[in-house]
Short mmCIF file of C-alpha atoms and ligand atoms in Angstrom, two decimals:
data_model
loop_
_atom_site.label_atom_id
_atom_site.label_comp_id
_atom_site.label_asym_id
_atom_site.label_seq_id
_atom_site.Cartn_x
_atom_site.Cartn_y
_atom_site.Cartn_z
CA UNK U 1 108.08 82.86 109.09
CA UNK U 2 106.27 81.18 106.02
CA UNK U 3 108.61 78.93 104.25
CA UNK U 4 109.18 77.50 100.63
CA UNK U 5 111.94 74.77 102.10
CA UNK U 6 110.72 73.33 104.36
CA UNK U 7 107.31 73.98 103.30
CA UNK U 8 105.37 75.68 105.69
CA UNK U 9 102.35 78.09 104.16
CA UNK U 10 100.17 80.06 105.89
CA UNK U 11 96.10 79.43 106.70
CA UNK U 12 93.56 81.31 105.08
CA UNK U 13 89.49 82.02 104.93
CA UNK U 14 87.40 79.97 102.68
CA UNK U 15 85.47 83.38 100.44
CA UNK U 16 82.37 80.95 100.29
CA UNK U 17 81.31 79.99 104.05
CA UNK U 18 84.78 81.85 105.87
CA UNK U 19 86.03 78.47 107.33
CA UNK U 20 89.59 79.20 108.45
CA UNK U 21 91.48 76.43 106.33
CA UNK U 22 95.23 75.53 107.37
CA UNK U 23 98.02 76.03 104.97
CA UNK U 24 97.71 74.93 101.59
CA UNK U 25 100.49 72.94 100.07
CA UNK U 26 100.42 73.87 96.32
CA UNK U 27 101.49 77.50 95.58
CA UNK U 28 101.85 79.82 92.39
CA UNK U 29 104.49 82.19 92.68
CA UNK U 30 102.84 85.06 90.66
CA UNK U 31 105.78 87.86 91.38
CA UNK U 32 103.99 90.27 93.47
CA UNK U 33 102.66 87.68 95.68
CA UNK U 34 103.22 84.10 96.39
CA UNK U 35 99.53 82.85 95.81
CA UNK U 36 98.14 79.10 98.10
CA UNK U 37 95.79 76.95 96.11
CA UNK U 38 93.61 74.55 97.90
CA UNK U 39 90.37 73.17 98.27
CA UNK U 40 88.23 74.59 101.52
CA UNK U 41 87.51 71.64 104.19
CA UNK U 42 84.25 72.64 105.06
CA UNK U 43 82.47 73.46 101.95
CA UNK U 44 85.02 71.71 99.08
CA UNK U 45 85.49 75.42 97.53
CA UNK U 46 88.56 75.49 95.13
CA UNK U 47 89.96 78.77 95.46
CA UNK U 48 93.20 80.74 95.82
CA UNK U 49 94.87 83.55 98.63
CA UNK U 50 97.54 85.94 99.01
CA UNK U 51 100.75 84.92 101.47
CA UNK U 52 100.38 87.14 104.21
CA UNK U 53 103.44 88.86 102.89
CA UNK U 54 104.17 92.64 102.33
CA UNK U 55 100.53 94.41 101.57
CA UNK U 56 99.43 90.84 101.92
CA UNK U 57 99.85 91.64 105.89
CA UNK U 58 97.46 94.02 105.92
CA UNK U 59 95.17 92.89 103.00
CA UNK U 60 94.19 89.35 102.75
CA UNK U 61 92.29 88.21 99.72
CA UNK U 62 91.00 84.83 98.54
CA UNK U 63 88.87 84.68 95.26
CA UNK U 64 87.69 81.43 92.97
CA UNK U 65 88.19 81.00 88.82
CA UNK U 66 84.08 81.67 89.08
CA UNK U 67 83.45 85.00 90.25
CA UNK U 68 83.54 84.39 94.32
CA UNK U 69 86.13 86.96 96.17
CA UNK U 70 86.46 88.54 99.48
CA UNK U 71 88.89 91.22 100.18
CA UNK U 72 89.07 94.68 101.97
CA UNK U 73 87.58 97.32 100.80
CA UNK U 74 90.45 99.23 100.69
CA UNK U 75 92.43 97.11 98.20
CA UNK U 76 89.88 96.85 95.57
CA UNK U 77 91.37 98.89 93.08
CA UNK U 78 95.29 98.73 93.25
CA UNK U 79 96.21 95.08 94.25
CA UNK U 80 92.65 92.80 94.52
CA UNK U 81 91.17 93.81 90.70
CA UNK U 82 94.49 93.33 89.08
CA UNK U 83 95.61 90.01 90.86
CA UNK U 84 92.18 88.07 90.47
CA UNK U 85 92.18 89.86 87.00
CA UNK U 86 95.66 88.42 86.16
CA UNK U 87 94.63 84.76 87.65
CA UNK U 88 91.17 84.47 85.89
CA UNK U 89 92.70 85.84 82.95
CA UNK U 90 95.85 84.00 82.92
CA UNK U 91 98.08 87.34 81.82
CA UNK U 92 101.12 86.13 81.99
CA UNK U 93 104.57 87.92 81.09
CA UNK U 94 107.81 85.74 80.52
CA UNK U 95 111.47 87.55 81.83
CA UNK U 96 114.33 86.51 82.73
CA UNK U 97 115.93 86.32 86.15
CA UNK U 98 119.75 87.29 86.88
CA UNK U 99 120.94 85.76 89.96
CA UNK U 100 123.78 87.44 91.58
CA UNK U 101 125.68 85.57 94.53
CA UNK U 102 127.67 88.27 96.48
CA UNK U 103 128.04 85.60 99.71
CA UNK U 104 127.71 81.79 99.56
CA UNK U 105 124.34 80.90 102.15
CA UNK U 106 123.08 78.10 102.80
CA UNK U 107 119.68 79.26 104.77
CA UNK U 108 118.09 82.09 102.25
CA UNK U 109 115.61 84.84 103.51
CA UNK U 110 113.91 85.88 101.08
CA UNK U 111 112.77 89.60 100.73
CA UNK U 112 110.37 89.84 97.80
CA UNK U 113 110.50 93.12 96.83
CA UNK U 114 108.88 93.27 93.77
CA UNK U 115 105.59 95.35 93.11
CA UNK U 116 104.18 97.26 90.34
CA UNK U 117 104.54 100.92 92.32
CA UNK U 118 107.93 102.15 92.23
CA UNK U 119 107.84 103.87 95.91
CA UNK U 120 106.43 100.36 97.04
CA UNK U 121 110.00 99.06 95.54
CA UNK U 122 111.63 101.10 97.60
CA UNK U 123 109.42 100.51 101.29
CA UNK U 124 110.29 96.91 100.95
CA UNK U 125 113.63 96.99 99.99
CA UNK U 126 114.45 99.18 103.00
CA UNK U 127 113.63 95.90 105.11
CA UNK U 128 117.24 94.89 104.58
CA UNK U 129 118.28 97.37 106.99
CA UNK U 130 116.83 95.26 109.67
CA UNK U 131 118.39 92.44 108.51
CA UNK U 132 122.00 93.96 107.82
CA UNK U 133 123.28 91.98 110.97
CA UNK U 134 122.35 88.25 110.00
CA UNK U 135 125.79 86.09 109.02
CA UNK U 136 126.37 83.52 106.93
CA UNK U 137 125.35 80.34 106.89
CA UNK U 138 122.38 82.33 106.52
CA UNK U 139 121.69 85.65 104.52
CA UNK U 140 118.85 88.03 102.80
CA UNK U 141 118.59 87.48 99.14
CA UNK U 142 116.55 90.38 97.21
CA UNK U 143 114.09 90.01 94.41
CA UNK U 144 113.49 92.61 93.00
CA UNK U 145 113.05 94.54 89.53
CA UNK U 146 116.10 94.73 87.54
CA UNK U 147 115.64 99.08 87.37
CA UNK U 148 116.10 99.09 90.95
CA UNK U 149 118.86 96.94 91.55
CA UNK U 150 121.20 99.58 91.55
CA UNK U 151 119.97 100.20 95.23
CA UNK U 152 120.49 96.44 97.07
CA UNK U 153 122.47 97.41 99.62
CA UNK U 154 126.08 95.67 100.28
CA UNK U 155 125.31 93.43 102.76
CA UNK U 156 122.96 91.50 100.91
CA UNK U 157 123.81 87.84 100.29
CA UNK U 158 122.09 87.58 96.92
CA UNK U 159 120.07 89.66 94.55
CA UNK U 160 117.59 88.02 91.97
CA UNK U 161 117.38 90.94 89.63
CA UNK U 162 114.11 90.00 87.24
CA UNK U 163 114.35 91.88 83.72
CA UNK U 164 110.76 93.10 83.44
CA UNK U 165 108.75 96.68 83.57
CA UNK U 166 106.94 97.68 86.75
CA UNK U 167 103.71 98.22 85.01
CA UNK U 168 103.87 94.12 83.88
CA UNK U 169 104.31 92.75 87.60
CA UNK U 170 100.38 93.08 87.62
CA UNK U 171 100.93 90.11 85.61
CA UNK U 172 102.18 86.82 86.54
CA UNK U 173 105.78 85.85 85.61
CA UNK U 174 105.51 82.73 84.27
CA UNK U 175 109.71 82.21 84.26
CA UNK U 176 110.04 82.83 88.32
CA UNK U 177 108.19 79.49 89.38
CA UNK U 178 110.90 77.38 87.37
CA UNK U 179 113.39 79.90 88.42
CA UNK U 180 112.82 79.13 92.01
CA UNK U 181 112.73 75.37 91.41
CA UNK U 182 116.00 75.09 89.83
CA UNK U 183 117.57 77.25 93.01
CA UNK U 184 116.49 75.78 95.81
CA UNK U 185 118.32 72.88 95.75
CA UNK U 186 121.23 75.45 96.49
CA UNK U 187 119.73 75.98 100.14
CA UNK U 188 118.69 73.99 103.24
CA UNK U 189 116.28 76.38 103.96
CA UNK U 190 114.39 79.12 101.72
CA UNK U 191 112.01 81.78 104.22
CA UNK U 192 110.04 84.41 103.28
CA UNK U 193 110.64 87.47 105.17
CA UNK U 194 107.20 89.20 106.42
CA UNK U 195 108.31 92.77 104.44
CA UNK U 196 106.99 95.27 106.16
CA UNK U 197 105.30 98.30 104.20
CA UNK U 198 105.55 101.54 106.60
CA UNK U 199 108.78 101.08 108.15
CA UNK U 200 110.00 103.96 110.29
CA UNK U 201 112.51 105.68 107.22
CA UNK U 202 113.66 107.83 110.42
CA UNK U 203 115.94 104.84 111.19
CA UNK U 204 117.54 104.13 107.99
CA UNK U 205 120.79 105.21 106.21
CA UNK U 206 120.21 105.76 103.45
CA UNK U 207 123.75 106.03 101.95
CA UNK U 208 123.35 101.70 101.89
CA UNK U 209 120.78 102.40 98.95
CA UNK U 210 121.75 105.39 97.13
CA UNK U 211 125.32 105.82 97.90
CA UNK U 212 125.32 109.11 98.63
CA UNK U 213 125.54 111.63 100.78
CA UNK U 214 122.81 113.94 101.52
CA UNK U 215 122.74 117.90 101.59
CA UNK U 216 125.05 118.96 104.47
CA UNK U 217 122.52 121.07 106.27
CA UNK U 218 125.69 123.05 108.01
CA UNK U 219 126.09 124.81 104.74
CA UNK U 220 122.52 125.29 103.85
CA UNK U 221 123.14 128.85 104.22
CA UNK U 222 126.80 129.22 102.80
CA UNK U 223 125.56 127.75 99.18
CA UNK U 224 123.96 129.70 96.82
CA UNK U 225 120.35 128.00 96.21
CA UNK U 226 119.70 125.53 94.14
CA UNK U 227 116.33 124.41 93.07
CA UNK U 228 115.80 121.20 91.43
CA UNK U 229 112.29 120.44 89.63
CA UNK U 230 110.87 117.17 89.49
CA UNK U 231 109.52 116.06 85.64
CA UNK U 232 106.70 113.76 85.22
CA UNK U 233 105.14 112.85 82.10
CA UNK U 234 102.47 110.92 83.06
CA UNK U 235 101.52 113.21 85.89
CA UNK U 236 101.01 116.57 85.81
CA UNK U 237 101.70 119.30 87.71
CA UNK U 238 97.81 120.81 87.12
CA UNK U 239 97.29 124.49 87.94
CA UNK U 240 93.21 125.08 87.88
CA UNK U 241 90.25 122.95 88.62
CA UNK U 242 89.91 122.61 85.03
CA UNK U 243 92.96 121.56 84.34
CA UNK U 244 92.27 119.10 86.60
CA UNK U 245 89.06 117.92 85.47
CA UNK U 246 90.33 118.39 81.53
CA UNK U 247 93.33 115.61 82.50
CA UNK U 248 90.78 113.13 84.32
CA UNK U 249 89.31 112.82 80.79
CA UNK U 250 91.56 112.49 78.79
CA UNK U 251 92.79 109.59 80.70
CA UNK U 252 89.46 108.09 80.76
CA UNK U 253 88.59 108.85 77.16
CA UNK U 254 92.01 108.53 75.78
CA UNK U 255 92.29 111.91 74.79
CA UNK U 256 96.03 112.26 73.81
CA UNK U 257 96.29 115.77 71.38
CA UNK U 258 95.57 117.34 75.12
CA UNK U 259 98.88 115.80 76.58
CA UNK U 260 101.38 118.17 74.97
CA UNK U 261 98.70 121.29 76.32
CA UNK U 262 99.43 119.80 80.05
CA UNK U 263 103.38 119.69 79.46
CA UNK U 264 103.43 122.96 78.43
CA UNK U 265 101.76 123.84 80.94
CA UNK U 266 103.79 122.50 83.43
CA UNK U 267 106.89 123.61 81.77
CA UNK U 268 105.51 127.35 82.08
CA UNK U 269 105.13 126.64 85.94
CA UNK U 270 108.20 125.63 86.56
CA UNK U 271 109.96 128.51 84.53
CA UNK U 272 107.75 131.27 85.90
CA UNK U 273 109.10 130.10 89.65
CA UNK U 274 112.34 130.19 88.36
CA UNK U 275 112.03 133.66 86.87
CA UNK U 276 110.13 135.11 90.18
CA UNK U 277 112.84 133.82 92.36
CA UNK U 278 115.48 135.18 90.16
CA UNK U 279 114.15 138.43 90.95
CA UNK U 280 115.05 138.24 94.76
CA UNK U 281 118.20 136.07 94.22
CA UNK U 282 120.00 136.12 90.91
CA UNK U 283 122.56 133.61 91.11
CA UNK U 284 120.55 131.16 92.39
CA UNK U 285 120.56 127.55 90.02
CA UNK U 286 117.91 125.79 88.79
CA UNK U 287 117.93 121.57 87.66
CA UNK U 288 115.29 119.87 85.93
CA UNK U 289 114.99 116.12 86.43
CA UNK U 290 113.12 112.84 85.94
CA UNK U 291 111.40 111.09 83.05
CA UNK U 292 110.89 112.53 79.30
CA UNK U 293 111.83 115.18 77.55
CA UNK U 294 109.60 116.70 76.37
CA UNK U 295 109.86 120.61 75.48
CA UNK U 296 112.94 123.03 76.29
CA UNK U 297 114.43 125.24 79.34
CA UNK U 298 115.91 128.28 79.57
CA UNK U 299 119.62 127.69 79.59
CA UNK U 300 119.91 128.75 82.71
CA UNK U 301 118.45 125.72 84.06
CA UNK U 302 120.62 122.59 84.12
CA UNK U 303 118.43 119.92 82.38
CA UNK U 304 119.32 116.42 83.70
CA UNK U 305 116.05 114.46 82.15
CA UNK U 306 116.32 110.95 80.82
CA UNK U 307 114.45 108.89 78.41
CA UNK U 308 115.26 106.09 80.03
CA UNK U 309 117.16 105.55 83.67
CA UNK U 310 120.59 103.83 83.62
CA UNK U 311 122.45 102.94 86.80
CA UNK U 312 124.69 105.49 86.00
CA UNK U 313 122.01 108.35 85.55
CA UNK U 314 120.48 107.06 88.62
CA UNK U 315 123.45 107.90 90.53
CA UNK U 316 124.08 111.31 88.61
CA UNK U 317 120.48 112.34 89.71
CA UNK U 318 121.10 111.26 93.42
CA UNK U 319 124.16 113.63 93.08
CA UNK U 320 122.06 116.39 91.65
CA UNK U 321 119.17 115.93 94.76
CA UNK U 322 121.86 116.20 97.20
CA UNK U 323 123.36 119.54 95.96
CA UNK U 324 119.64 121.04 96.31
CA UNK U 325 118.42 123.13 98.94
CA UNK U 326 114.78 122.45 97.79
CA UNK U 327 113.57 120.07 95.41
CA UNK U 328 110.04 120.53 93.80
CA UNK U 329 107.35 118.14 92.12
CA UNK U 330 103.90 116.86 92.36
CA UNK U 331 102.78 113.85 95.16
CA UNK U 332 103.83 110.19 94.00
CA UNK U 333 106.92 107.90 94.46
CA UNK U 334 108.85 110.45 92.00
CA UNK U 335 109.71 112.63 95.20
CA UNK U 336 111.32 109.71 97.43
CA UNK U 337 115.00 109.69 96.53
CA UNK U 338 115.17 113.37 95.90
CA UNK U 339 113.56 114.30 99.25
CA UNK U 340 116.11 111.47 100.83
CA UNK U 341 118.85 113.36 99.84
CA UNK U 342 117.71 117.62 99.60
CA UNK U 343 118.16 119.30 102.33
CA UNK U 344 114.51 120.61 101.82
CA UNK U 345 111.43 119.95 99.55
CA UNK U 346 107.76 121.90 98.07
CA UNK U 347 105.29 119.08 97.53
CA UNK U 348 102.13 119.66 95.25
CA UNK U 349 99.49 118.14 96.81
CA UNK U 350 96.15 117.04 94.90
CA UNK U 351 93.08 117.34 97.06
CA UNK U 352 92.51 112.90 96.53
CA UNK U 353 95.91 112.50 97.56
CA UNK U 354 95.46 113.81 101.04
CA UNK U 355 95.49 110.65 102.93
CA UNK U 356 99.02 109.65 101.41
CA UNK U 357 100.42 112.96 102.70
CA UNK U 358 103.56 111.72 104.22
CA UNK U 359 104.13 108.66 101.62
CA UNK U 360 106.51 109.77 99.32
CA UNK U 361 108.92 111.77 101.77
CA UNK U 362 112.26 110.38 103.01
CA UNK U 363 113.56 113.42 104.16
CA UNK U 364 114.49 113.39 107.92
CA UNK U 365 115.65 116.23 110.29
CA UNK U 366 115.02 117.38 114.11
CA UNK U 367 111.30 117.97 113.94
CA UNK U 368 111.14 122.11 113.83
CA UNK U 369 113.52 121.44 110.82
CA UNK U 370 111.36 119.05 109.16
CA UNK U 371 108.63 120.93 109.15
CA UNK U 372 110.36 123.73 108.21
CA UNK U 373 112.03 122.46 105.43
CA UNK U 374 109.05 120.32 103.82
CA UNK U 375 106.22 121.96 102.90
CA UNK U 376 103.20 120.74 101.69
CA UNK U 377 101.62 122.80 99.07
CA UNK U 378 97.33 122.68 97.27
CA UNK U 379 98.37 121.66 93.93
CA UNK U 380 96.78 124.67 92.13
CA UNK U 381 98.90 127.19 94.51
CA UNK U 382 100.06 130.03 92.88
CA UNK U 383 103.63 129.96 91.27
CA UNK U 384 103.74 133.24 93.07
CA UNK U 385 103.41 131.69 96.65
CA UNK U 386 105.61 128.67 96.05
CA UNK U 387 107.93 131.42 94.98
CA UNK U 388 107.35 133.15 98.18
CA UNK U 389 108.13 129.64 100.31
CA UNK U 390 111.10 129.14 98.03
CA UNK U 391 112.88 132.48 99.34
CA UNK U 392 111.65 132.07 102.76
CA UNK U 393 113.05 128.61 103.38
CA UNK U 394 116.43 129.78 101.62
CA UNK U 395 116.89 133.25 103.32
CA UNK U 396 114.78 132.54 106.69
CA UNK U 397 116.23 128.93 107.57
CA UNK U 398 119.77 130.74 109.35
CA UNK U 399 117.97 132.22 111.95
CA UNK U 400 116.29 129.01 113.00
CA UNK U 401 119.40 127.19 112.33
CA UNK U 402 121.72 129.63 114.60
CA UNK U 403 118.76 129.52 117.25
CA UNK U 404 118.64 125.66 117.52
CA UNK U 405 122.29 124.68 117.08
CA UNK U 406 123.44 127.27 119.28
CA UNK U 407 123.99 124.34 122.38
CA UNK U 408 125.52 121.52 120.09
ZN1 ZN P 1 84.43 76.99 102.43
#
């Protein structure tokens, strides 16, 4: 493991001539990543590189002040643009850092867990599980962002809970250097933990995180159904081609009179399913979650939507995930906890967001249930067809139930 105390950093490739340089000693700790500085031995290149740590595994970069970078391909956009961007620019934000000691260690392992992505919050925090069994004198301390504290699990040693927005971790934070300085002295030994990105979910419990249960898939069939929709306002859930192409520019043009035309759109969506399956099954409930609130429900729907996320709300939306039979939103980190917890889930799919299929899904069953119960749905599918996989999962799922469980 790379190591703050005693120092041990890892090597990395000169971007001028590719010389493989050992460890630098002289590190900035940005937030996202803990960035080496040092001068290349071959060709006397100043330049900087990304701890092999987290996405870091996967995607090492090194870039100068001047203009030089090398990086993969791959992670151009999302983490190599806006960490040389942050560096050459010197955006920095300041925040402060609460340290919470839940068990006196003396050898730290350190699982940095803080990233600008939400659902990337959440993969690297769900490296503690692997670590649940290590004992004092040594322990796991958590950074992480102080919106998603709420989820360190128990048996963490320590969480460093730093007070800033996800979208400003692209920047550096300027406080956390200092803040590691003055609590170090408080450990023999301070270690990075690797933080894996793509853990298997299959293995974790996830009551350690969101303390609670999940649907009871016994009484899938007893309860009436309950649909919960999942509320973005800075993604849409986009119904034509146009739609589509109309949102692309308004995001690129800064277009915002066409923002309340999407909402209402998706509002309509979501309350024309509700209507059609009301049709077939009258008492069945409807919640509407996640964040803004933009535009009204039919009272029939229970609207749970937030402004802003408390710890509190947090765990009153877990509840409200885990008395659904299906819950149903477009493809991003939005649909993790919620498809932890349902027993089921409809996922909108946009056509660029193929390759991230599985990303955002927690949920896990025997197989024939998990593909029963998740379904992947073309984001402009009709609201008549997700209507039609709506009532089939709720009234079809007993016979496949009875058939499998028959043994047990
Ligand atoms: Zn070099």
């Amino acid at each position: 493991m790379w190591s703050l105390k005693p120092y041990k950093s890892p090597p990395s490739k000169c971007p001028k001539c590719s010389h493989e340089n050992a460890g630098f000693n002289k590190h900035i700790f940005t937030g996202v990543h803990i960035l080496g500085e040092g001068t290349c031995g071959i060709c006397g290149t100043n330049y900087f590189h990304n701890w092999p740590i987290g996405h870091g595994l996967e995607f090492p970069i090194s870039f100068t002040n001047n203009g030089l970078a090398r990086y993969p391909r791959k992670a151009y956009h999302w983490m190599a643009r806006p960490l040389i961007r942050a560096v050459k620019k010197d955006l920095k934000v300041t925040a402060t850092v609460r340290r919470e000691v839940r068990k006196k260690i003396k050898h730290a392992l350190l699982l940095n867990c803080l990233d600008p992505c939400y659902g990337h919050v959440l993969w690297k925090l769900f490296n503690t599980f692997h670590h649940q069994r290590v004992s004092a004198p040594q322990g796991v301390v958590v950074l992480i962002p102080e919106s998603c504290a709420w989820m360190v699990p128990d048996h963490v040693a320590e969480i460093w809970a730093v007070d800033v927005s996800l979208r400003d971790i692209n920047f550096q934070i300027d406080s956390l250097d200092l803040f590691m300085q003055e609590v170090s002295d408080n450990y023999d030994s301070l270690q990075m933990l690797p933080v894996f990105t793509h853990i298997d979910h299959q293995e974790i419990e996830f009551y350690q995180y969101f303390r609670t249960e999940p649907f009871q898939i016994s009484e899938f069939s007893i309860k009436q159904l309950c649909v919960t929709f999942i509320w973005r306002e800075d993604r849409f859930w986009l119904r034509t081609r146009l739609e589509e192409w109309l949102s692309l520019a308004a995001t690129k043009f800064s277009i915002d009179w066409l923002r309340p035309w999407f909402l209402y759109r998706q509002l309509r969506a979501m309350v024309r399913v509700a209507n059609q399956v009301k049709l077939e099954l009258p008492v069945a409930m409807f919640k509407i979650t996640g964040l803004g609130t933009w535009g009204t429900f039919p009272e029939y729907f229970e609207d749970l939507r937030q402004l802003n996320m408390t710890k509190d709300s947090e765990k009153k939306l877990c509840q409200a995930f885990a008395q659904s039979h299906l819950v149903v939103g477009v493809h991003g980190s939005n649909m993790m906890i919620p498809t932890a917890l349902s027993a089921g889930f409809i996922e909108l799919l946009p056509t660029h967001k193929i390759p991230f299929i599985s990303e955002d899904i927690l949920m896990k069953h025997p197989a024939r249930y998990q593909t029963f119960l998740g379904r992947h749905l073309d984001m402009f599918t009709s609201t008549r067809f997700i209507t039609r996989h709506i009532i089939s999962i709720y009234k079809d799922f007993s016979y496949l139930y009875k058939n499998t469980s028959v043994w047990s």
